[in-house]
CSV table of C-alpha atoms and ligand atoms in Angstrom, one decimal:
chain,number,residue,atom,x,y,z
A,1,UNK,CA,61.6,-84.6,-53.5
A,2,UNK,CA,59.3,-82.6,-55.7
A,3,UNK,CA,56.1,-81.1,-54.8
A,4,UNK,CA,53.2,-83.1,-54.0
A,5,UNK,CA,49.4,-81.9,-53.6
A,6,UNK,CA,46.9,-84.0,-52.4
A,7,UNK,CA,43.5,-82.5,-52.9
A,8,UNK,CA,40.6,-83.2,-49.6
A,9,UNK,CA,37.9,-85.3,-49.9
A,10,UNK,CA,35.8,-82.5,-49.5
A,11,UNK,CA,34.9,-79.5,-51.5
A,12,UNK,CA,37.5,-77.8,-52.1
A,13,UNK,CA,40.9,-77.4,-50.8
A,14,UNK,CA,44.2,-79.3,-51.1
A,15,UNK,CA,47.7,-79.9,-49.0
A,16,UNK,CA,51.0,-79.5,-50.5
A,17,UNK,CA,53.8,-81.0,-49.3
A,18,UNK,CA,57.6,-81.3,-51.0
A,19,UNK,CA,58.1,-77.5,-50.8
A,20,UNK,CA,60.2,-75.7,-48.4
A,21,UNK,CA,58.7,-71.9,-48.5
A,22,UNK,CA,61.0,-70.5,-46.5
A,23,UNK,CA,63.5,-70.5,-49.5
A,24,UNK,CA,63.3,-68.3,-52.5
A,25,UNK,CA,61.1,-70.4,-54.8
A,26,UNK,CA,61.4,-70.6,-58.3
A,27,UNK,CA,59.9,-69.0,-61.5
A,28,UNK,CA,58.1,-72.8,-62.5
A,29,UNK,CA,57.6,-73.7,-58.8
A,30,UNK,CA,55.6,-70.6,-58.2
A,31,UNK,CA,53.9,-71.2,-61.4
A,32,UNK,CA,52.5,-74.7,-60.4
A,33,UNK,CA,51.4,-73.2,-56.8
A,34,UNK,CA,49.3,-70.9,-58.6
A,35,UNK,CA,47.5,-73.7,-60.8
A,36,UNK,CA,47.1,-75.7,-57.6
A,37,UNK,CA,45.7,-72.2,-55.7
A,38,UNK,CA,43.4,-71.6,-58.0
A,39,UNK,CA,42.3,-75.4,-58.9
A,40,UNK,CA,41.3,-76.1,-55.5
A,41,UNK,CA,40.6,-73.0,-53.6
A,42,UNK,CA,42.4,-73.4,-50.5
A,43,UNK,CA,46.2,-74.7,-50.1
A,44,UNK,CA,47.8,-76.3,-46.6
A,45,UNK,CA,51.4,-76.1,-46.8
A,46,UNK,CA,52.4,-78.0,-43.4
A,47,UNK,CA,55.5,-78.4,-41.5
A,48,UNK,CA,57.1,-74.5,-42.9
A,49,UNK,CA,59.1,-72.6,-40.9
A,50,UNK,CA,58.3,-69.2,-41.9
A,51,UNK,CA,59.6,-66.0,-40.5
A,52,UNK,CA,57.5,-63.0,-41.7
A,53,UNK,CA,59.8,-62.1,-43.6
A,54,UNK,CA,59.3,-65.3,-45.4
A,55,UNK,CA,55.4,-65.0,-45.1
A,56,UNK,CA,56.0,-61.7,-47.3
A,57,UNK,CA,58.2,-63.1,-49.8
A,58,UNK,CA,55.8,-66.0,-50.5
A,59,UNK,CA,52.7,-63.6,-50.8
A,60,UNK,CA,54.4,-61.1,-53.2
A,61,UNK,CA,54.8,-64.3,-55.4
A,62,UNK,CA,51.0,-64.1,-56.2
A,63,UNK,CA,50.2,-60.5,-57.0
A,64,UNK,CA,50.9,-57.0,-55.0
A,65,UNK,CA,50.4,-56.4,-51.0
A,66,UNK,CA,46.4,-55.9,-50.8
A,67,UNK,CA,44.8,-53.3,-47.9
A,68,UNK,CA,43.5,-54.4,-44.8
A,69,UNK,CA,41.6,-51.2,-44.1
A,70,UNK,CA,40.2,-52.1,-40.6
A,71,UNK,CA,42.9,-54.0,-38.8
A,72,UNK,CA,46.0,-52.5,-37.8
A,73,UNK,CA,49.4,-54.3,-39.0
A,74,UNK,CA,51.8,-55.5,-36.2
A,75,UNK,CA,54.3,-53.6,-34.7
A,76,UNK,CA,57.3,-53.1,-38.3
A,77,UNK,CA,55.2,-54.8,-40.5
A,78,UNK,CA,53.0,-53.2,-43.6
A,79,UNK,CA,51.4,-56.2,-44.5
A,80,UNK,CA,51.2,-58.5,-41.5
A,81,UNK,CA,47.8,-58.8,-39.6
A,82,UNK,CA,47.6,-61.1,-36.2
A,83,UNK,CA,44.5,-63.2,-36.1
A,84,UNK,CA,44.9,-63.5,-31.8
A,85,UNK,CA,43.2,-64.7,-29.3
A,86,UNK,CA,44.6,-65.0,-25.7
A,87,UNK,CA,43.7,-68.2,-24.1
A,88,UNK,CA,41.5,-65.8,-21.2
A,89,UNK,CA,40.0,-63.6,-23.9
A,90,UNK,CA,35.9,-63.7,-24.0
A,91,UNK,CA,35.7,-61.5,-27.1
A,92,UNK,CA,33.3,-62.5,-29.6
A,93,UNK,CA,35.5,-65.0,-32.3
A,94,UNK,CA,37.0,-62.8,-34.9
A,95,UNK,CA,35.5,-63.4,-38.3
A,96,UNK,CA,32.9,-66.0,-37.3
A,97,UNK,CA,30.5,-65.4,-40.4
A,98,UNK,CA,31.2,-66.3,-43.6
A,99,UNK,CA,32.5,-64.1,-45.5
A,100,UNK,CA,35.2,-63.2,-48.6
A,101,UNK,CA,37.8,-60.9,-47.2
A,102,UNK,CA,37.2,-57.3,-47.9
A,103,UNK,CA,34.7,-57.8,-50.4
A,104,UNK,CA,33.2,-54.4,-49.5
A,105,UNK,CA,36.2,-52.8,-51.2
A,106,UNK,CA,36.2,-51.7,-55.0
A,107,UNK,CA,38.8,-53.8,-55.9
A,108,UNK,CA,38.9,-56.6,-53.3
A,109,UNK,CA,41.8,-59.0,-52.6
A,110,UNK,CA,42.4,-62.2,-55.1
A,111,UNK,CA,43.6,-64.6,-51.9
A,112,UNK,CA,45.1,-64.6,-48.6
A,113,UNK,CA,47.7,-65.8,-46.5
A,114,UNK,CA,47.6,-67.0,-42.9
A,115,UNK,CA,50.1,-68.9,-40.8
A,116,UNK,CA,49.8,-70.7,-38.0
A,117,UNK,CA,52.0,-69.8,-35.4
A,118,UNK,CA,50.3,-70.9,-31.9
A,119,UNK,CA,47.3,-73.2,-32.5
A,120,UNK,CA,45.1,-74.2,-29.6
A,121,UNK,CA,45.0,-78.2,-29.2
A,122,UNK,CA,41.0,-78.5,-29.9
A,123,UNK,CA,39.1,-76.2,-31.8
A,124,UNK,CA,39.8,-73.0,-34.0
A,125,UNK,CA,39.3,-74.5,-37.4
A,126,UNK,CA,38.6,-72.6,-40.4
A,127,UNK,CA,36.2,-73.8,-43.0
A,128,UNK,CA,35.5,-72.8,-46.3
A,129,UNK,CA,32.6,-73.2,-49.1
A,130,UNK,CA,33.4,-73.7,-52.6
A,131,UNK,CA,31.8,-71.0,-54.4
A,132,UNK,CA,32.4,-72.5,-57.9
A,133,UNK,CA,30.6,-75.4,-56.7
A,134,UNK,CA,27.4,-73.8,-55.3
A,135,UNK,CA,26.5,-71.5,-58.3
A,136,UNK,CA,27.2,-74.8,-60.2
A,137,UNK,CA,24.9,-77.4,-58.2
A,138,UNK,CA,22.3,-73.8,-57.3
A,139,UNK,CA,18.7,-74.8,-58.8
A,140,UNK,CA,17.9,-73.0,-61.9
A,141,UNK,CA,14.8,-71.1,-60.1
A,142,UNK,CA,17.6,-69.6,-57.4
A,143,UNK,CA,19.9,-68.6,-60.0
A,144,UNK,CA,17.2,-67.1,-62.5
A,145,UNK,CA,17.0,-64.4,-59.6
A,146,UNK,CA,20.4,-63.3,-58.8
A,147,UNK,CA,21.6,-64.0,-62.4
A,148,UNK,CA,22.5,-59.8,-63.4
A,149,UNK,CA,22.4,-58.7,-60.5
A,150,UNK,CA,24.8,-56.5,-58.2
A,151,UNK,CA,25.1,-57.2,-54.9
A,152,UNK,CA,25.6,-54.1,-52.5
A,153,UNK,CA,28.6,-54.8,-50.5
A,154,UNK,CA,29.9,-52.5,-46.9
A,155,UNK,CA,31.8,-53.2,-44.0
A,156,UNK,CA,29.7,-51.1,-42.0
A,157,UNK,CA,28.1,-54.1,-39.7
A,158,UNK,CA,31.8,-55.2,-38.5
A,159,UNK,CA,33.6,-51.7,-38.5
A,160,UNK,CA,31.5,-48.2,-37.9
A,161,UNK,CA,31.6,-47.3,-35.0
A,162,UNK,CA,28.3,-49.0,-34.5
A,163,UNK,CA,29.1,-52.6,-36.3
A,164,UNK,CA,30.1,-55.4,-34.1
A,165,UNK,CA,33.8,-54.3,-33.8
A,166,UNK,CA,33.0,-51.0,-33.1
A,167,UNK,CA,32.0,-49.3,-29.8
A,168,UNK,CA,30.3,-51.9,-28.5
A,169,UNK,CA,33.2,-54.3,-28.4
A,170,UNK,CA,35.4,-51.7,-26.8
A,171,UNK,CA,36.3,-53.1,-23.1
A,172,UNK,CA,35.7,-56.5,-24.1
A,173,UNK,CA,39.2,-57.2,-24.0
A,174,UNK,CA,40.1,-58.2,-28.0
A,175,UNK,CA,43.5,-58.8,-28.0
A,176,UNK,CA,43.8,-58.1,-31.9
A,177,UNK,CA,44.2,-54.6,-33.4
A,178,UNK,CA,40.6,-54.1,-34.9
A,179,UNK,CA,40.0,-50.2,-36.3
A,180,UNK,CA,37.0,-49.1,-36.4
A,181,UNK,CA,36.2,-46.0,-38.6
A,182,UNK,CA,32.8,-44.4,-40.6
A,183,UNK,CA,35.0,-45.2,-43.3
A,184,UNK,CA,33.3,-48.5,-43.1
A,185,UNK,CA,30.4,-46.8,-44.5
A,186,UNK,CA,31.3,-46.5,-48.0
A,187,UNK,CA,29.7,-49.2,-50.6
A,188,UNK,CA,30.6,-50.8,-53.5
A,189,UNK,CA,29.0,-52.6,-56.1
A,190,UNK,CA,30.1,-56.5,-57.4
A,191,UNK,CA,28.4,-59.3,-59.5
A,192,UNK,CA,26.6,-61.6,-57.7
A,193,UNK,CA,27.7,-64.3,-60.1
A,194,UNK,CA,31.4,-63.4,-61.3
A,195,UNK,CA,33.8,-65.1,-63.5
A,196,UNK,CA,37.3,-66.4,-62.3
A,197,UNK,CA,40.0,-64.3,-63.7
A,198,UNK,CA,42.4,-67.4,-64.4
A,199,UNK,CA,40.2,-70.0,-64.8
A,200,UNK,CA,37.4,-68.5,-66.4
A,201,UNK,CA,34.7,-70.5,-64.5
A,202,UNK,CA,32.0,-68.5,-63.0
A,203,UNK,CA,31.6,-68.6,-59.2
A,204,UNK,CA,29.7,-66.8,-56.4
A,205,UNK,CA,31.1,-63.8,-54.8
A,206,UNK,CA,30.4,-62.9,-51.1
A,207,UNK,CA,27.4,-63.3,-49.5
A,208,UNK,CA,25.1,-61.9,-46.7
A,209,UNK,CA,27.2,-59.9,-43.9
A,210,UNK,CA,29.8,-57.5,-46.0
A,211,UNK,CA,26.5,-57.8,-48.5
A,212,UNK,CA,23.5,-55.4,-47.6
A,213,UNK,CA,21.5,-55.0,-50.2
A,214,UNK,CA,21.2,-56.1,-53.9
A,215,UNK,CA,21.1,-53.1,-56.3
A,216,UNK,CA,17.9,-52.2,-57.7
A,217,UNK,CA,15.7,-54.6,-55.2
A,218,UNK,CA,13.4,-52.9,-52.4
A,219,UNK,CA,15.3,-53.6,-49.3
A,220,UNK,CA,13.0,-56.3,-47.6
A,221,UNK,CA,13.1,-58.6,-50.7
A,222,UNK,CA,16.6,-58.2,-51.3
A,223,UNK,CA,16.9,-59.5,-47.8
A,224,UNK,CA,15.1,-62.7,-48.3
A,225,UNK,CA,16.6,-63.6,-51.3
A,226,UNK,CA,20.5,-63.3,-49.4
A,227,UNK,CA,19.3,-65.4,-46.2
A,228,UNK,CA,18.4,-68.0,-49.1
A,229,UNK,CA,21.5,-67.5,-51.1
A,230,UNK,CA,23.9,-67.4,-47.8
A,231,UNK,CA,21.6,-70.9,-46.5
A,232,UNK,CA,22.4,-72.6,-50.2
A,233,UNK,CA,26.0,-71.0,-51.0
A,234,UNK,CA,27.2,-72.3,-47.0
A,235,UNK,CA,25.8,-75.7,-47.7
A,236,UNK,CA,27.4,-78.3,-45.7
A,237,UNK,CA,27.6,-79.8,-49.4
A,238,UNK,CA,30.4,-77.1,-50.7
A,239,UNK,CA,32.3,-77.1,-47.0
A,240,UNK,CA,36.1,-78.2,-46.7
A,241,UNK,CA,36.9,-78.0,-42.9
A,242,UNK,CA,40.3,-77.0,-42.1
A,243,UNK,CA,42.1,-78.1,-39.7
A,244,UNK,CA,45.2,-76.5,-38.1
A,245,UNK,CA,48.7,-77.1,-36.5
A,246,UNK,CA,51.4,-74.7,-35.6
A,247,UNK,CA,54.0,-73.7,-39.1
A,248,UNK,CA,51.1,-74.8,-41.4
A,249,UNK,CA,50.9,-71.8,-44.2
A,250,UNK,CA,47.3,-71.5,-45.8
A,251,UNK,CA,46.7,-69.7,-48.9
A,252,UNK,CA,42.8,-69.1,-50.1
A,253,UNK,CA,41.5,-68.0,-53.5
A,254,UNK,CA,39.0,-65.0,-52.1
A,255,UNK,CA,37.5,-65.2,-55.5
A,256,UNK,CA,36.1,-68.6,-55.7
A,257,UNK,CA,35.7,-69.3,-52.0
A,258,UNK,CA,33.9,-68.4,-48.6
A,259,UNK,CA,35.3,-69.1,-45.3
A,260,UNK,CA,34.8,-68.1,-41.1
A,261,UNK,CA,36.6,-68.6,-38.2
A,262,UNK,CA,35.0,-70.9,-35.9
A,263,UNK,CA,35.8,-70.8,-31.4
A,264,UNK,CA,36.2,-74.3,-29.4
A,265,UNK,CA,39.3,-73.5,-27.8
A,266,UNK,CA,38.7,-71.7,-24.8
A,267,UNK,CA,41.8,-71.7,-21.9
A,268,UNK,CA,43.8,-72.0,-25.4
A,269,UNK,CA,45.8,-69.5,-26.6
A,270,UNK,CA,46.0,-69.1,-30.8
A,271,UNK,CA,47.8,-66.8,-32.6
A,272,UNK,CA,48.2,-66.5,-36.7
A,273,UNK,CA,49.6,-63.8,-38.9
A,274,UNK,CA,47.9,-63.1,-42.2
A,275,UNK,CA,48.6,-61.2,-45.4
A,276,UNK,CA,46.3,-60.2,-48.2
A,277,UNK,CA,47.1,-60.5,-52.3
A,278,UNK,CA,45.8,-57.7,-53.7
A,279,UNK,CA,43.2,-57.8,-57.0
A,280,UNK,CA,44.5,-58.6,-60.1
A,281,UNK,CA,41.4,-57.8,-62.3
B,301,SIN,C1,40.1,-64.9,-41.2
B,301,SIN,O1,39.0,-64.7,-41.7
B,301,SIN,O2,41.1,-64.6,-41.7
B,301,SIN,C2,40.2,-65.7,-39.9
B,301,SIN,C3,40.2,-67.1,-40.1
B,301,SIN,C4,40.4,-67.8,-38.8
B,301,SIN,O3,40.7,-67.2,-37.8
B,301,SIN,O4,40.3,-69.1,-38.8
């Protein structure tokens, strides 16, 4: 049987079947994952039986192991992460705002891996925005004023010492292996409005949250103008909701998408492990 992807009927985002990833896939194979990666954002790839050994073979298909600065890899792994959650945990959800993973670095990550190892029975989905999508529907008036400009991007409001994962969340029992640093400090500068690197289609990147400030704009104004970008670019319009189930690989296109975490599953426990593809610009 040969791979089949059936693309949602929302947004973005598509489910592949016909592919067993926990095999050494071929030159071709790998080839036609990419096209369908980048084509609709987000991938599903139910019913795998993945080992992370396997997780990290399929990753290094797509581009070299990217950094995850402020979480800290499980136990003999470089470039595993555990999105976890114990079933008693009353931790603020990890990664509830929108958000494009590590943005705030200078060459942030081109996609991202998670698979689902213990997924509560209600709740816990993840949900994306199609960034293509909203630049591409955004009035002209919105994008006259972000067209040029640089958005400032830090980490600093999740991971200094005084950002939501910092001292403050210390004692509230997180089960996952959040480091917070000053290192979380440091900014970089990215394109509000950015072209794809394979597909050559402009596209959105980030938004409010891991962006502060817009380079050039008195701080107040700036402001505004993200709470109305973040308010058009999360538009229920744009959203593909994700829904999970135990051995279901995901795979996201950083570049072209948003997503967040959302909660529902109290008394459940869930439990993912995630790898990061590193830039390729
Ligand atoms: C993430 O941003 O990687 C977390 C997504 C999720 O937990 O649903």
């Amino acid at each position: 049987m040969g791979m089949k992807i059936r693309p949602s009927d929302q947004a973005c985002g598509a489910t592949v079947t016909g592919v067993d990833l926990s095999k050494e896939l071929g030159e071709s194979l790998v080839t036609d994952i990419r096209q369908a990666w980048v084509e609709h954002g987000v991938l599903a790839f139910p019913d795998q039986s993945l080992r992370d050994d396997d997780l990290e073979r399929f990753t290094a298909y797509f581009g070299d192991f990217g950094e995850d600065p402020f979480v800290q890899a499980i136990p003999g792994r470089e470039h595993i992460i555990a999105i976890q959650r114990k079933a008693d945990e009353t931790s603020s959800i990890f990664a509830e705002a929108w958000h494009t993973d590590w943005s705030f670095q200078s060459n942030p990550p081109a996609g991202t891996c998670l698979y689902g190892i213990t997924i509560p029975e209600t709740g816990g989905d993840t949900l994306f925005a199609n960034q293509h999508l909203a630049l591409e529907e955004m009035p002209s008036s919105l994008r006259a004023r972000i067209e040029g400009r640089y958005a400032i991007h830090s980490a600093a409001g999740g991971y200094a010492p005084e950002g939501l994962y910092g001292k403050a969340d210390e004692g509230s029992g997180r089960s996952m292996r959040v480091i917070a640093s000053e290192a979380a400090r440091d900014c970089f500068l990215h394109p509000l409005i950015k072209e794809h690197p394979e597909n050559g289609r402009e596209s959105l990147f980030g938004c409010l949250g891991y962006i502060i400030g817009i380079a050039g704009m008195e701080h107040d104004a700036a402001s505004d103008l993200l709470l109305e970008l973040h308010q058009w670019q999360t538009g229920e319009q744009f959203q593909y909701r994700h829904k999970w189930s135990s051995n279901m690989l995901v795979m996201w296109d950083n570049r072209c998408v948003l997503h967040r975490a959302s909660g529902g599953y109290e008394g459940y426990d869930r439990l993912l492990h995630r790898t990061t593809i590193g830039s390729q610009s």
